[in-house]
């Protein structure tokens, strides 16, 4: 590798002593990328951008934040009011956290639609699910830090879930709290872990990219690369495409950061934590809502917790549940319908998670409309039906190929691309 | 097999229909949402109205401050809403705060300085609750962000008092308060303060001014945020356009060969 020659003498000098230039050069100019990747393939690099923004803003915020129950809320207000550009840092950190989840959810649904989890990309997918779990842990820990009402009560509810474990549950919860309730020791360790986990994520993302480079990107047709006519280099094609994606992403992000920075948060978190006053309605951050809905749909606490973890855990075995040899949903008529139904189910679960269980269910699309579904449909019933459908989606995948007649696959990527551009 | 596909589509359609089959409107008795007001700070170009903020400050100082604290606002912050440094100093001097321990270790009251934060009217939350029918008046510095509806809610609350049969003793009926019965008696009445600028001192006007002031107290960087936001968005729009042109040029080459 290090025998490679570059035009730039500095690059040559470095490469002879440390082989870091050639992998970059390889990725940019030699690694084969399918020529038909669409904009759905932008979300991986966007997720990387989110991670970088989170780490940078997070480190600077941590220089001003105080992880102590008496001062945490006030220190955040000091950042908002007295620290130069502190409001910008905090609103960025808050809103990019939400956008990070939006981006990663789209990234995952993309993988689901185009069958990117199938051989040879099983490990790439599984590493992705590990990243998702780490992100969720980080998001949950971070939400505790401002020590508002939702911080405190969210932390109390979620840590309490572990008490469902038979026998040792209560001991585990006491151990997690570092005491007999969510208190100063809890806040301190949550801060330490919230600082640590993003770097763990960074490490796992590097494994993710390594696995990607080994198995090469999937593509919208879901067929293998047959030769150089099917591929293009990263630069300039995907550098410019990723940059366009970044621009559009930043436009949307900035619309929130500058003009509606608190819309994705909960107003109760601007009330300082009070262990004596329980909020009328404890809700986690929006990106946990579908899983929260699964948890609450099952009356038994332990079973509910198991179902909630199973809702994510099932993704680990997805590569082996789906037995169809065809990857892309474009050629799988039934899977395609099921995919969209599944997306709707996840959305409904999200709206269920946001509402009190015994209320009448209201279907909501933020900013657009909301309506009551039917006077006898409580949130709980809708949650139970959709939870069942959520798991049914995965359970039907092994038998689906028995019924599904897939469409013929194109002979190669280049052929499909050319016939399309001739039209 | 295409039959099977049709069945699938039917099931999905039926499911969608179930979701869409809307019945009655919201159940009766649901909380009325406070109507949206036309604030000068609304929208991407929004700014505070200095005169309204200053009148709102007057309401806060003369009415609300006897029960509510404003923890996160220091007297020096008043320069943000158009007071001079001397005026802020003069306002501070009207208040007494506990001093730093003197050489004998005693803490005595001293006149507040511009760097002091707004003093609480009560010694502690217990005293605050005991003097107000068991409910401590909450701090107002973040109120405009700590309730659904924000400034609209505060305006609604201050103008939403009604006589209502069956209201428990010591509580007051308010159509915008969750649970309806609030421990705060209607704090405003027509003519409660005298405005120096001749603005009519109706309940609506005073409610509007104090809500405006409280929005600033909750989000003092709102103007900086929006004006920076407009510039950032303009920059990004231009950048997106240029990047799009570059993208189009490059991608033409991909389809072609
Ligand atoms: C920090 C979060 C993540 C980062 C930074 C990240 C980054 C990336 C990048 C840069 C790519 C290549 C570009 C692309 O295909 O979009 C990629 C591909 C991929 N990622 Fe992720 N990813 C993250 C999370 C996840 C998660 C949570 C999953 C799924 C559980 C996942 C599954 C995949 C798969 C299957 C591919 C290959 C896609 C294909 O070739 O079709 N990733 N990721």
XYZ file of N, CA and C in Angstrom, chain B residues 36-246:
633
model
N -54.658 32.324 19.711
C -53.375 32.923 19.341
C -53.533 34.434 19.230
N -52.529 35.153 19.717
C -52.543 36.606 19.634
C -51.544 37.056 18.575
N -51.735 38.291 18.156
C -50.879 38.837 17.122
C -49.698 39.561 17.775
N -48.666 38.808 18.182
C -47.529 39.423 18.878
C -46.528 39.989 17.880
N -45.854 41.054 18.276
C -44.838 41.614 17.375
C -43.641 40.668 17.262
N -43.469 39.754 18.245
C -42.311 38.851 18.187
C -42.615 37.564 17.427
N -43.823 37.433 16.882
C -44.149 36.257 16.066
C -43.388 36.286 14.748
N -43.250 35.132 14.128
C -42.718 35.059 12.769
C -41.214 35.224 12.712
N -40.631 34.907 11.550
C -39.174 34.918 11.418
C -38.547 36.304 11.585
N -39.317 37.368 11.333
C -38.743 38.706 11.456
C -39.174 39.389 12.752
N -39.786 38.609 13.642
C -40.355 39.185 14.854
C -39.338 39.869 15.754
N -39.763 40.998 16.347
C -38.948 41.685 17.357
C -39.873 42.080 18.507
N -39.272 42.345 19.661
C -40.089 42.798 20.782
C -40.493 44.246 20.560
N -41.613 44.618 21.179
C -42.083 45.989 21.143
C -41.645 46.619 22.468
N -40.636 47.509 22.389
C -40.029 48.055 23.616
C -41.067 48.704 24.538
N -41.986 49.496 23.938
C -42.956 50.207 24.771
C -43.829 49.208 25.526
N -44.265 48.151 24.815
C -45.109 47.147 25.448
C -44.332 46.407 26.539
N -43.054 46.079 26.245
C -42.226 45.409 27.252
C -42.104 46.253 28.515
N -41.884 47.561 28.322
C -41.691 48.423 29.491
C -42.981 48.571 30.285
N -44.110 48.672 29.573
C -45.389 48.704 30.293
C -45.593 47.387 31.020
N -45.211 46.287 30.353
C -45.348 44.971 30.969
C -44.499 44.859 32.218
N -43.313 45.454 32.162
C -42.449 45.446 33.334
C -43.120 46.186 34.490
N -43.767 47.297 34.124
C -44.468 48.072 35.157
C -45.557 47.215 35.821
N -46.322 46.470 35.009
C -47.368 45.597 35.557
C -46.731 44.552 36.464
N -45.651 43.944 35.958
C -45.007 42.917 36.765
C -44.597 43.503 38.107
N -43.930 44.665 38.050
C -43.383 45.255 39.262
C -44.492 45.673 40.231
N -45.565 46.249 39.678
C -46.588 46.795 40.565
C -47.632 45.764 40.975
N -47.836 44.704 40.165
C -48.892 43.741 40.489
C -48.328 42.355 40.813
N -47.699 41.731 39.835
C -47.326 40.319 39.974
C -46.223 40.097 41.004
N -45.291 41.062 41.115
C -44.095 40.849 41.934
C -44.424 40.676 43.412
N -45.653 41.075 43.819
C -45.972 40.887 45.228
C -46.157 39.408 45.555
N -46.397 38.582 44.544
C -46.550 37.148 44.780
C -45.510 36.304 44.039
N -45.111 36.746 42.841
C -44.247 35.915 41.996
C -42.804 36.389 42.006
N -41.866 35.422 41.940
C -40.458 35.772 41.758
C -40.129 35.805 40.270
N -38.914 36.268 39.965
C -38.443 36.341 38.580
C -36.947 36.025 38.627
N -36.672 34.808 39.122
C -35.324 34.352 39.492
C -34.207 34.650 38.522
N -34.470 34.431 37.213
C -33.364 34.459 36.259
C -33.135 35.826 35.648
N -33.883 36.830 36.119
C -33.683 38.183 35.603
C -32.938 39.011 36.650
N -31.814 39.597 36.202
C -31.071 40.512 37.068
C -31.476 41.933 36.690
N -31.279 42.861 37.624
C -31.679 44.244 37.327
C -30.956 44.780 36.093
N -29.692 44.347 35.913
C -28.939 44.836 34.746
C -29.612 44.433 33.434
N -30.374 43.313 33.445
C -31.030 42.864 32.216
C -32.064 43.871 31.711
N -32.490 44.797 32.595
C -33.503 45.766 32.167
C -32.993 46.653 31.039
N -31.665 46.758 30.895
C -31.136 47.561 29.791
C -31.506 46.929 28.443
N -31.787 45.611 28.446
C -32.221 44.933 27.212
C -33.550 45.456 26.700
N -34.403 45.946 27.606
C -35.734 46.351 27.152
C -35.846 47.865 27.106
N -34.702 48.507 26.947
C -34.724 49.929 26.634
C -34.505 50.857 27.812
N -34.237 50.318 29.025
C -33.902 51.202 30.135
C -32.412 51.528 30.080
N -32.043 52.720 30.572
C -30.619 53.060 30.606
C -29.985 52.378 31.814
N -28.654 52.326 31.829
C -27.958 51.692 32.948
C -28.311 52.387 34.261
N -28.460 53.718 34.200
C -28.809 54.457 35.421
C -30.216 54.119 35.899
N -31.130 53.987 34.928
C -32.502 53.634 35.307
C -32.538 52.256 35.957
N -31.782 51.297 35.377
C -31.739 49.947 35.945
C -31.180 50.007 37.365
N -30.158 50.854 37.549
C -29.551 51.004 38.867
C -30.559 51.572 39.866
N -31.346 52.539 39.387
C -32.340 53.160 40.259
C -33.421 52.154 40.649
N -33.853 51.307 39.680
C -34.857 50.291 40.002
C -34.293 49.351 41.057
N -33.021 48.926 40.857
C -32.392 47.994 41.795
C -32.375 48.579 43.202
N -32.059 49.873 43.277
C -31.894 50.505 44.585
C -33.182 50.510 45.400
N -34.337 50.327 44.722
C -35.605 50.295 45.462
C -35.767 49.005 46.259
N -34.919 47.997 45.968
C -35.106 46.694 46.610
C -34.008 46.402 47.601
N -34.345 45.621 48.605
C -33.375 45.200 49.607
C -33.052 43.726 49.400
N -31.763 43.398 49.420
C -31.360 41.990 49.328
C -30.397 41.688 50.466
N -30.254 40.402 50.857
C -29.315 40.071 51.930
C -27.891 40.384 51.484
N -27.111 40.996 52.355
C -25.731 41.364 51.988
C -24.820 40.157 52.117
N -23.571 40.313 51.652
C -22.539 39.338 51.905
C -22.190 39.470 53.399
N -21.696 38.406 54.055
C -21.375 38.535 55.487
C -20.346 39.642 55.705
N -20.573 40.506 56.710
C -19.588 41.563 56.994
C -18.470 41.000 57.881
N -17.556 41.890 58.340
C -16.384 41.393 59.073
C -16.754 40.685 60.367
N -17.956 40.997 60.883
C -18.399 40.307 62.090
C -19.170 39.030 61.743
N -19.313 38.779 60.432
C -20.021 37.571 60.020
C -21.522 37.737 59.980
N -21.996 39.007 60.100
C -23.444 39.204 60.071
C -23.930 39.455 58.657
N -25.137 39.000 58.393
C -25.763 39.292 57.107
C -26.864 40.308 57.356
N -26.738 41.445 56.746
C -27.781 42.470 56.893
C -28.349 42.787 55.518
N -29.487 43.400 55.459
C -30.041 43.776 54.159
C -29.311 44.994 53.623
N -29.145 45.006 52.300
C -28.554 46.181 51.655
C -29.358 46.464 50.388
N -29.171 47.645 49.843
C -29.858 47.983 48.591
C -29.312 47.098 47.470
N -30.199 46.655 46.573
C -29.769 45.777 45.477
C -28.918 46.544 44.480
N -28.005 45.808 43.810
C -27.164 46.384 42.757
C -27.650 45.840 41.410
N -27.244 46.477 40.307
C -27.703 45.985 38.998
C -27.364 44.515 38.762
N -26.288 44.003 39.378
C -25.902 42.615 39.138
C -26.724 41.637 39.978
N -27.539 42.146 40.897
C -28.368 41.240 41.706
C -29.557 40.735 40.915
N -29.963 39.537 41.250
C -31.153 38.979 40.606
C -32.391 39.424 41.359
N -33.519 39.341 40.644
C -34.774 39.805 41.212
C -35.075 39.062 42.511
N -35.307 39.794 43.616
C -35.539 39.093 44.884
C -36.922 38.456 44.931
N -37.001 37.318 45.606
C -38.286 36.634 45.735
C -39.117 37.313 46.817
N -40.442 37.418 46.610
C -41.262 38.066 47.632
C -41.396 37.229 48.905
N -41.024 35.966 48.846
C -41.182 35.114 50.031
C -39.837 34.537 50.434
N -39.738 34.160 51.730
C -38.487 33.593 52.221
C -38.247 32.218 51.622
N -39.300 31.443 51.437
C -39.165 30.098 50.870
C -40.508 29.634 50.322
N -40.489 28.466 49.666
C -41.696 27.969 48.999
C -42.821 27.692 50.000
N -42.461 27.255 51.200
C -43.476 26.959 52.225
C -44.254 28.224 52.582
N -43.490 29.304 52.796
C -44.153 30.557 53.144
C -45.037 31.013 51.986
N -44.514 30.855 50.757
C -45.267 31.272 49.579
C -46.584 30.515 49.493
N -46.551 29.210 49.768
C -47.765 28.408 49.695
C -48.719 28.789 50.822
N -48.166 28.970 52.031
C -49.011 29.262 53.187
C -49.798 30.552 52.984
N -49.197 31.546 52.313
C -49.869 32.829 52.107
C -50.834 32.796 50.928
N -50.835 31.708 50.126
C -51.651 31.708 48.905
C -52.550 30.479 48.794
N -53.314 30.190 49.821
C -54.250 29.068 49.797
C -53.578 27.742 49.484
N -52.349 27.576 49.942
C -51.694 26.282 49.800
C -50.961 26.074 48.488
N -51.038 27.050 47.568
C -50.355 26.905 46.282
C -49.301 28.002 46.169
N -48.036 27.611 46.046
C -46.998 28.620 45.910
C -47.058 29.221 44.514
N -47.042 30.551 44.387
C -47.009 31.146 43.048
C -45.695 30.767 42.356
N -45.753 30.198 41.173
C -44.522 29.759 40.520
C -43.670 30.933 40.038
N -42.369 30.670 39.876
C -41.475 31.680 39.325
C -41.929 32.005 37.897
N -41.828 33.288 37.519
C -42.355 33.659 36.197
C -41.287 33.774 35.116
N -39.989 33.601 35.460
C -38.979 33.887 34.425
C -39.072 32.971 33.215
N -39.519 31.726 33.393
C -39.584 30.837 32.238
C -41.019 30.484 31.868
N -41.970 31.160 32.520
C -43.384 30.792 32.347
C -43.798 30.752 30.877
N -43.315 31.712 30.067
C -43.748 31.787 28.676
C -43.215 30.623 27.834
N -42.293 29.819 28.400
C -41.854 28.619 27.676
C -42.292 27.342 28.380
N -42.807 27.481 29.607
C -43.099 26.296 30.411
C -44.555 25.870 30.332
N -45.334 26.513 29.473
C -46.727 26.121 29.306
C -47.024 25.986 27.824
N -47.889 25.027 27.471
C -48.328 24.914 26.088
C -49.022 26.224 25.716
N -48.621 26.824 24.601
C -49.249 28.078 24.192
C -48.415 29.305 24.529
N -47.490 29.171 25.496
C -46.564 30.259 25.811
C -47.259 31.559 26.176
N -46.863 32.647 25.482
C -47.410 33.967 25.795
C -48.920 34.009 25.567
N -49.397 33.254 24.567
C -50.843 33.203 24.322
C -51.565 32.652 25.549
N -50.952 31.641 26.170
C -51.567 31.034 27.350
C -51.615 32.031 28.502
N -50.520 32.762 28.726
C -50.497 33.718 29.840
C -51.563 34.790 29.619
N -51.641 35.273 28.369
C -52.668 36.273 28.062
C -54.056 35.685 28.308
N -54.267 34.469 27.833
C -55.557 33.805 28.025
C -55.881 33.657 29.499
N -54.889 33.221 30.267
C -55.101 32.997 31.702
C -55.509 34.290 32.397
N -54.821 35.389 32.074
C -55.081 36.647 32.763
C -56.440 37.233 32.373
N -56.957 36.843 31.190
C -58.243 37.393 30.743
C -59.333 36.331 30.782
N -59.009 35.136 31.290
C -59.949 34.014 31.181
C -60.751 33.730 32.438
N -60.768 34.672 33.393
C -61.533 34.444 34.623
C -63.015 34.613 34.360
N -63.829 33.733 34.948
C -65.279 33.820 34.791
C -65.928 33.437 36.101
N -67.153 33.924 36.303
C -67.917 33.442 37.451
C -68.458 32.083 37.092
N -68.376 31.164 38.012
C -68.823 29.816 37.701
C -69.392 29.199 38.958
N -70.569 28.633 38.821
C -71.192 28.012 39.988
C -70.396 26.803 40.435
N -70.333 26.596 41.725
C -69.669 25.403 42.247
C -68.166 25.528 42.346
N -67.645 26.734 42.153
C -66.204 26.922 42.312
C -65.855 26.784 43.794
N -64.910 25.902 44.135
C -64.562 25.721 45.551
C -64.101 27.032 46.173
N -64.275 27.131 47.456
C -63.888 28.339 48.171
C -62.385 28.567 48.020
N -61.977 29.800 47.948
C -60.566 30.182 47.808
C -59.983 29.846 46.430
N -60.763 29.224 45.574
C -60.268 28.983 44.220
C -61.087 29.830 43.252
N -60.596 29.948 42.027
C -61.236 30.823 41.055
C -61.341 30.093 39.740
N -62.457 30.305 39.044
C -62.674 29.596 37.792
C -61.975 30.330 36.657
N -61.168 29.586 35.895
C -60.495 30.187 34.740
C -60.585 29.210 33.579
N -61.153 29.669 32.457
C -61.446 28.711 31.386
C -60.201 28.180 30.678
N -59.069 28.823 30.874
C -57.865 28.339 30.200
C -56.939 27.565 31.121
N -57.219 27.532 32.398
C -56.333 26.848 33.351
C -56.655 25.347 33.370
N -55.642 24.485 33.185
C -55.918 23.042 33.222
C -56.531 22.666 34.573
N -57.722 22.123 34.556
C -58.406 21.815 35.808
C -59.362 22.922 36.230
N -59.293 24.053 35.544
C -60.197 25.199 35.692
C -60.094 25.986 36.991
N -59.818 25.305 38.128
C -59.846 26.032 39.391
C -58.439 26.419 39.786
N -58.178 27.712 39.796
C -56.828 28.200 40.051
C -56.797 28.954 41.378
N -55.666 28.836 42.084
C -55.545 29.472 43.400
C -55.271 30.971 43.287
N -54.899 31.432 42.086
C -54.624 32.867 41.910
C -55.928 33.595 41.569
N -56.278 34.578 42.389
C -57.438 35.409 42.053
C -57.070 36.254 40.833
N -58.064 36.673 40.058
C -57.756 37.495 38.885
C -56.865 38.650 39.319
N -55.592 38.685 38.858
C -54.681 39.703 39.384
C -54.904 41.086 38.781
N -55.560 41.139 37.625
C -55.710 42.425 36.949
C -57.161 42.888 36.997
N -57.344 44.186 37.143
C -58.678 44.759 36.966
C -58.484 46.086 36.251
N -59.507 46.544 35.543
C -59.365 47.777 34.775
C -58.832 48.894 35.665
N -57.824 49.577 35.164
C -57.268 50.711 35.892
C -56.329 50.332 37.021
N -55.878 49.085 37.067
C -55.022 48.631 38.172
C -53.712 49.412 38.259
N -53.170 49.831 37.126
C -51.959 50.666 37.156
C -52.206 51.897 36.291
N -51.384 52.898 36.452
C -51.483 54.068 35.583
C -50.324 54.051 34.615
N -50.619 53.975 33.338
C -49.562 54.014 32.328
C -49.142 55.457 32.092
N -47.828 55.712 32.105
C -47.380 57.088 31.874
C -47.548 57.506 30.420
N -47.508 56.521 29.493
C -47.580 56.897 28.074
C -49.020 57.040 27.576
N -49.991 57.001 28.487
C -51.363 57.261 28.088
C -52.072 56.090 27.443
N -51.442 54.927 27.370
C -52.099 53.728 26.839
C -53.268 53.380 27.754
N -54.439 53.031 27.179
C -55.582 52.685 28.041
C -55.259 51.496 28.942
N -55.553 51.636 30.229
C -55.197 50.564 31.158
C -56.340 49.580 31.377
N -56.783 48.953 30.276
C -57.804 47.916 30.368
C -57.132 46.599 30.751
N -57.931 45.636 31.214
C -57.381 44.322 31.565
C -56.683 43.708 30.356
N -57.331 43.791 29.162
C -56.744 43.188 27.959
C -55.379 43.794 27.654
N -55.310 45.130 27.711
C -54.052 45.801 27.388
C -52.963 45.422 28.384
N -53.301 45.406 29.651
C -52.301 45.090 30.672
C -51.849 43.632 30.544
N -52.821 42.738 30.256
C -52.487 41.320 30.096
C -51.530 41.149 28.929
N -51.812 41.895 27.862
C -50.986 41.805 26.680
C -49.564 42.279 26.974
N -49.460 43.405 27.669
C -48.141 43.963 27.963
C -47.337 43.050 28.882
N -47.977 42.513 29.912
C -47.208 41.698 30.857
C -46.814 40.364 30.204
N -47.670 39.841 29.322
C -47.303 38.609 28.610
C -46.114 38.868 27.686
N -46.124 40.030 27.052
C -45.027 40.431 26.177
C -43.721 40.484 26.982
N -43.821 41.124 28.140
C -42.653 41.227 29.027
C -42.169 39.838 29.447
N -43.103 38.944 29.778
C -42.709 37.615 30.246
C -42.117 36.759 29.125
N -42.540 37.018 27.887
C -41.916 36.305 26.768
C -40.446 36.699 26.681
N -40.197 37.989 26.862
C -38.797 38.422 26.855
C -38.029 37.791 28.019
N -38.657 37.750 29.197
C -37.976 37.194 30.367
C -37.603 35.728 30.129
N -38.473 35.004 29.401
C -38.217 33.585 29.162
C -37.207 33.377 28.046
N -37.203 34.263 27.075
C -36.368 34.077 25.885
C -35.700 35.405 25.528
N -34.761 35.869 26.378
C -34.186 37.201 26.141
C -33.383 37.292 24.845
N -32.965 36.140 24.300
C -32.156 36.187 23.087
C -33.009 36.027 21.823
N -34.319 36.166 21.942
C -35.203 35.936 20.799
C -34.850 36.797 19.595
N -34.568 38.079 19.839
C -34.267 38.958 18.696
C -32.955 38.567 18.032
N -31.925 38.289 18.836
C -30.632 37.861 18.281
C -30.830 36.597 17.458
N -31.604 35.672 18.029
C -31.805 34.378 17.385
C -32.470 34.553 16.026
N -33.549 35.335 15.980
C -34.264 35.457 14.716
C -33.465 36.232 13.675
N -32.777 37.293 14.109
C -32.064 38.066 13.086
C -30.878 37.265 12.549
N -30.200 36.515 13.428
C -29.126 35.648 12.926
C -29.724 34.573 12.020
N -30.877 34.048 12.420
C -31.539 33.000 11.645
C -31.852 33.434 10.229
N -32.352 34.658 10.062
C -32.690 35.138 8.721
C -31.436 35.192 7.855
N -30.326 35.677 8.442
C -29.086 35.757 7.667
C -28.558 34.364 7.319
N -28.620 33.453 8.288
C -28.144 32.096 8.033
C -28.979 31.428 6.936
N -30.301 31.619 6.994
C -31.160 30.993 5.988
C -30.866 31.544 4.591
N -30.657 32.854 4.501
C -30.348 33.445 3.196
C -29.053 32.856 2.648
N -28.047 32.780 3.523
C -26.769 32.212 3.110
C -26.951 30.775 2.624
N -27.718 29.986 3.397
C -27.898 28.579 3.040
C -28.673 28.418 1.736
N -29.657 29.317 1.510
C -30.423 29.231 0.262
C -29.506 29.422 -0.935
N -28.627 30.438 -0.847
C -27.690 30.687 -1.942
C -26.758 29.485 -2.107
N -26.237 28.996 -0.983
C -25.312 27.864 -1.034
C -25.992 26.632 -1.639
N -27.250 26.397 -1.233
C -27.979 25.239 -1.758
C -28.158 25.365 -3.261
N -28.475 26.582 -3.719
C -28.689 26.806 -5.140
C -27.413 26.517 -5.931
N -26.298 27.066 -5.450
C -25.029 26.855 -6.151
C -24.674 25.374 -6.157
N -24.849 24.722 -4.999
C -24.528 23.296 -4.917
C -25.417 22.498 -5.846
N -26.672 22.924 -5.944
C -27.583 22.220 -6.841
C -27.109 22.311 -8.294
N -26.670 23.516 -8.698
C -26.179 23.670 -10.077
C -24.980 22.768 -10.313
N -24.063 22.734 -9.341
C -22.873 21.887 -9.474
C -23.288 20.422 -9.546
